[in-house]
XYZ file of C-alpha atoms in Angstrom:
375
model
C 53.315 38.988 8.753
C 50.730 36.260 9.953
C 48.803 34.751 7.687
C 45.631 35.834 5.895
C 43.422 33.316 5.271
C 39.751 33.532 3.505
C 37.770 30.582 3.916
C 38.211 26.805 4.870
C 39.860 25.889 2.104
C 42.695 28.173 1.981
C 43.276 27.396 5.863
C 43.586 23.794 5.071
C 46.019 24.042 2.628
C 47.562 26.324 4.485
C 49.065 23.445 6.627
C 49.311 20.927 3.924
C 50.494 22.613 0.788
C 53.652 25.633 0.403
C 51.062 27.598 -1.656
C 50.997 30.600 0.784
C 51.083 34.209 -0.916
C 54.186 36.075 0.709
C 53.301 39.729 0.686
C 56.228 42.372 0.911
C 55.344 45.476 2.875
C 55.969 48.867 0.263
C 57.425 51.202 2.692
C 58.614 54.317 1.972
C 58.892 57.460 4.347
C 60.844 60.870 4.400
C 62.831 62.068 7.225
C 61.227 64.110 9.875
C 63.573 65.974 11.929
C 61.019 67.492 13.738
C 59.574 64.596 15.076
C 63.067 62.891 15.901
C 63.603 66.076 17.840
C 60.275 65.979 19.634
C 61.255 62.206 20.429
C 64.944 63.479 22.087
C 62.959 65.541 24.166
C 60.482 63.392 25.333
C 63.110 61.255 26.690
C 64.987 64.038 28.564
C 61.996 64.485 30.398
C 61.869 61.145 31.612
C 65.082 61.809 33.633
C 66.517 58.459 33.507
C 70.178 58.586 33.931
C 70.901 55.988 30.485
C 69.499 59.849 28.971
C 71.407 62.195 30.533
C 73.875 61.770 27.354
C 72.392 62.168 24.278
C 72.003 58.711 22.637
C 71.413 59.090 19.152
C 71.266 55.433 18.157
C 68.457 55.291 20.278
C 66.596 57.925 19.577
C 66.905 56.714 15.568
C 65.972 53.361 16.666
C 62.520 55.147 18.128
C 61.971 57.151 15.623
C 62.752 54.758 12.342
C 59.997 52.033 14.683
C 57.455 54.881 14.969
C 57.879 55.831 11.128
C 57.682 52.091 9.815
C 54.484 51.519 11.599
C 53.033 54.861 10.749
C 53.973 53.718 7.025
C 52.438 49.810 7.252
C 49.400 51.278 8.421
C 49.007 53.088 5.143
C 50.184 50.308 2.791
C 47.508 47.880 4.975
C 44.539 50.856 4.396
C 45.555 50.933 0.243
C 46.313 47.030 0.087
C 43.491 45.077 2.135
C 40.761 47.843 2.819
C 39.173 46.668 -0.280
C 39.504 42.761 0.063
C 36.864 40.669 1.916
C 39.058 39.700 4.636
C 37.429 37.214 7.147
C 39.986 36.872 10.005
C 43.780 36.667 11.111
C 45.783 33.915 12.269
C 49.336 34.460 13.647
C 51.571 32.589 16.072
C 52.286 35.477 17.558
C 51.611 39.444 18.319
C 54.662 40.612 19.313
C 56.794 43.046 17.397
C 56.373 45.093 14.171
C 54.349 43.798 11.589
C 51.993 41.198 13.104
C 51.199 44.099 15.650
C 50.352 46.176 12.680
C 47.863 43.700 11.184
C 46.680 42.728 14.419
C 46.072 46.153 15.041
C 44.442 46.917 11.557
C 41.757 43.576 11.822
C 40.849 44.735 15.299
C 40.286 48.152 14.323
C 37.717 46.530 11.382
C 36.233 44.456 13.754
C 37.619 41.233 12.318
C 38.639 38.063 14.337
C 41.859 37.756 15.530
C 43.566 34.367 16.361
C 46.466 34.226 18.418
C 47.441 30.636 18.088
C 50.356 30.116 21.380
C 53.712 29.652 20.881
C 56.637 28.770 22.684
C 57.170 27.024 26.214
C 55.415 29.719 28.439
C 55.341 27.567 31.803
C 54.359 29.117 35.265
C 56.149 28.670 38.195
C 54.318 29.219 41.423
C 56.974 29.595 44.251
C 59.410 31.869 42.205
C 58.633 35.591 41.956
C 61.209 36.121 39.259
C 60.622 33.354 37.230
C 57.062 34.017 37.038
C 57.758 37.804 36.029
C 59.898 36.941 33.257
C 57.692 34.331 31.530
C 54.449 36.571 31.535
C 56.006 39.121 30.025
C 58.033 36.391 27.349
C 54.002 35.470 27.339
C 52.484 38.836 26.009
C 51.646 38.605 21.982
C 52.672 34.779 22.429
C 49.524 33.569 24.787
C 47.773 36.726 24.665
C 47.525 40.232 23.598
C 45.643 43.150 23.416
C 44.640 42.798 19.351
C 43.626 38.782 19.750
C 40.014 38.185 19.884
C 40.516 34.553 20.677
C 43.844 32.587 21.586
C 44.420 29.363 20.637
C 45.997 27.266 23.702
C 48.054 24.333 22.095
C 49.188 23.006 25.330
C 48.049 23.372 29.218
C 50.434 25.708 30.310
C 49.402 28.324 27.650
C 45.824 27.698 28.345
C 46.568 28.484 32.207
C 48.840 31.797 31.129
C 46.078 33.115 28.611
C 42.933 32.351 31.444
C 45.090 34.621 33.812
C 44.982 37.611 31.670
C 40.971 37.097 30.634
C 40.224 39.573 33.645
C 42.690 42.452 31.344
C 42.060 41.241 28.091
C 38.447 40.221 26.543
C 39.335 37.259 24.272
C 37.891 33.700 24.000
C 40.002 30.639 24.311
C 40.210 27.278 22.019
C 41.872 24.627 23.749
C 43.292 22.720 20.762
C 45.976 19.803 19.966
C 49.394 21.605 18.011
C 48.337 22.511 14.402
C 51.636 23.481 12.919
C 52.421 19.789 12.313
C 49.194 18.093 11.309
C 48.273 17.867 15.610
C 47.907 14.270 16.416
C 49.700 12.841 14.072
C 50.246 8.797 13.597
C 53.799 7.361 14.353
C 56.343 6.550 12.140
C 58.319 3.690 13.088
C 62.094 4.257 11.975
C 64.742 1.772 11.003
C 65.365 -0.165 14.916
C 69.117 -0.882 13.737
C 70.378 2.368 13.794
C 68.766 4.937 16.178
C 68.442 8.363 14.314
C 68.744 11.001 16.945
C 67.754 14.769 16.148
C 69.135 17.466 17.439
C 67.096 21.029 16.813
C 66.906 24.037 19.511
C 66.791 27.609 19.775
C 69.283 30.557 20.179
C 68.351 34.213 20.174
C 70.815 37.122 18.417
C 72.278 39.280 20.265
C 71.273 37.205 23.568
C 67.765 39.124 23.734
C 66.155 36.355 25.732
C 69.321 35.213 28.324
C 66.959 33.659 31.206
C 64.954 31.587 28.432
C 67.369 31.182 25.689
C 70.983 30.796 24.697
C 73.220 33.478 22.951
C 75.271 32.206 19.875
C 78.093 31.168 21.954
C 76.459 29.353 24.256
C 74.806 27.156 21.271
C 78.070 26.945 19.634
C 79.088 25.502 22.926
C 76.286 23.464 23.251
C 76.752 21.709 19.741
C 80.128 21.329 20.490
C 79.484 19.156 23.823
C 77.117 17.081 22.242
C 79.444 16.054 19.071
C 82.273 14.823 21.815
C 79.130 12.726 23.493
C 77.851 11.399 19.705
C 80.999 11.529 17.989
C 82.187 7.691 18.901
C 78.615 5.947 19.123
C 77.941 2.917 17.643
C 74.378 2.237 15.062
C 73.706 5.947 15.932
C 73.146 8.832 13.919
C 72.122 12.624 15.088
C 71.717 15.123 12.377
C 71.646 18.999 13.905
C 68.857 20.901 12.731
C 70.070 24.376 12.777
C 67.607 27.404 12.082
C 69.909 30.061 10.329
C 70.820 32.804 12.026
C 73.307 36.159 11.586
C 75.264 35.818 14.372
C 76.506 31.538 13.267
C 78.211 30.966 10.209
C 76.920 27.984 8.130
C 79.978 27.223 6.886
C 81.749 26.900 10.418
C 79.168 24.408 11.733
C 79.378 22.241 8.470
C 83.226 22.348 9.372
C 83.114 20.838 12.748
C 81.226 17.865 11.116
C 83.201 17.494 7.975
C 84.946 14.333 9.055
C 81.818 12.535 10.813
C 79.871 9.563 9.003
C 77.426 9.335 11.482
C 76.495 13.183 11.802
C 74.816 15.464 9.734
C 74.272 19.166 10.141
C 71.441 20.524 8.029
C 69.929 24.191 7.671
C 66.087 24.868 8.049
C 65.077 21.270 6.826
C 61.586 20.357 6.819
C 61.212 19.456 10.732
C 57.957 17.278 10.760
C 60.043 14.644 8.077
C 62.728 15.044 11.083
C 61.045 14.594 13.900
C 59.450 11.060 12.205
C 62.219 9.817 11.318
C 63.897 10.052 14.727
C 63.564 8.079 17.972
C 65.043 10.856 20.302
C 64.866 14.532 19.937
C 67.613 16.803 22.015
C 67.108 20.277 22.457
C 67.860 23.216 24.280
C 65.019 24.874 24.407
C 62.137 24.809 21.533
C 58.259 24.499 21.356
C 59.202 21.348 19.733
C 59.086 19.872 23.550
C 55.408 19.794 22.936
C 55.354 18.811 19.190
C 57.538 15.988 19.498
C 55.848 14.463 22.602
C 52.956 13.504 20.474
C 54.532 10.750 18.470
C 55.578 9.494 22.088
C 59.076 9.547 22.141
C 61.361 10.731 24.499
C 63.378 14.039 24.880
C 66.650 15.740 26.261
C 66.494 18.701 27.135
C 70.233 20.026 27.145
C 70.408 22.978 29.998
C 74.106 24.256 29.914
C 73.615 27.955 30.214
C 70.205 27.680 30.868
C 68.171 28.967 34.353
C 64.912 27.786 33.818
C 63.770 24.266 32.756
C 60.169 24.302 31.553
C 57.473 21.485 32.478
C 60.133 20.397 34.995
C 57.679 20.529 37.615
C 55.458 18.113 35.843
C 58.262 15.305 36.216
C 60.431 16.068 39.319
C 58.157 13.165 41.299
C 58.578 10.506 38.831
C 60.784 7.579 38.967
C 61.292 5.239 36.222
C 63.218 2.425 36.198
C 62.616 0.162 32.875
C 60.218 3.365 31.208
C 61.616 6.058 29.512
C 61.188 9.130 30.838
C 59.276 12.375 28.489
C 62.049 14.598 29.464
C 65.302 14.032 30.364
C 66.696 17.097 31.867
C 70.589 16.641 31.385
C 73.540 18.555 31.364
C 76.300 17.780 28.885
C 78.299 15.848 31.486
C 74.912 14.123 32.755
C 73.947 13.199 29.271
C 77.303 11.362 28.584
C 76.923 9.348 31.301
C 73.359 9.060 30.756
C 72.533 8.748 27.001
C 73.932 5.027 26.683
C 70.914 3.661 29.631
C 68.513 6.150 27.407
C 69.203 4.774 24.062
C 69.365 0.888 25.306
C 65.753 1.697 26.297
C 64.753 2.812 22.960
C 66.149 0.034 21.139
C 64.498 -2.277 23.700
C 60.958 -0.366 22.587
C 60.911 0.542 26.213
C 57.441 2.208 26.866
C 57.611 6.357 27.400
C 55.805 7.340 31.046
C 52.835 9.522 29.981
C 53.871 12.754 29.141
C 51.965 15.718 31.660
C 52.723 18.626 29.566
C 50.127 17.702 26.397
C 46.745 17.854 26.479
C 45.487 14.227 26.200
C 43.286 13.231 23.135
C 39.823 14.237 24.356
C 41.021 17.139 26.260
C 41.708 19.413 22.871
C 40.209 19.939 19.817
C 41.579 18.085 17.164
C 42.403 20.116 13.518
C 39.392 19.162 11.490
C 37.117 20.644 14.288
C 39.778 24.000 15.125
C 39.455 24.574 11.086
C 34.991 24.104 11.337
C 35.152 26.241 14.673
C 37.580 28.821 13.196
C 35.363 28.834 10.157
C 32.146 29.784 12.112
C 33.470 33.066 13.416
């Protein structure tokens, strides 16, 4: 569910303290066989080959979703209607609970702030990529329920701006707010270089064009283990966002005998980023967050069809400099990682990132707080 914030003090605490109250919806609905029959009849009228044979599971899925959303609206009216709510801020308005809450706030004419989420990067000359990414952007960079979009990156602003003619909302340019925005660098120990792997896979391969599936994600980890296992004075931490398709015990077993490799789960990502000198990811919003530390990123593109922000750096030829983002498959990473690590050890400068806001282009967290509370 989106985060409900009532005044600037609570909003400020949300980003600095773990005191957010979790509300569990009270959902309870009765069987409605007549309604289920209506859904079945409607699907038959669509005359799609997929529905020529009665698909009971698909009918149940639609049936459950509709009844759940109706009960959610009743719960929100019961629980929130008499509260002095001021606004809603959320990082997505794509599905189920957040959509229900966004709809509830819009009906009450209360501001809904959608903080852009995900690496949505428009590719001008590829229609397939553009359509896929714009579909992905619905609810992440724009929404029919959002009154204001907080564009945390230049590309998010570009996408949001394209939908202004179809959706009436404001746009605020802001540095990333999830990890304290423009945070100061922390200088890790130079004796041992700390590397962080943090990536994302989608269950049931739900976003195959952008994200890896569970099998591909596991293979990426195995390939990186081979690369880093025998490197001296290099420590690597794999931070895994737990999910149902991969067993944590199996992941831990992969690194049981390794001294320089740790497998952790859902750890404080801010601390992990601050303590590392290199980020490796397959695809993640951390591409933006980590860049504010002025450190390099390796994007492992095995199995990926889309490489976010690559067009920004296609003409760069860094000799003694570090690249903001390296786009490498596992074999290329194996060949180039020593050179990258040597540059890090020698304190080589990082070429200026082109995929994040310049310091004066977007609001810092303090200005953003004031702006939101003016609504």
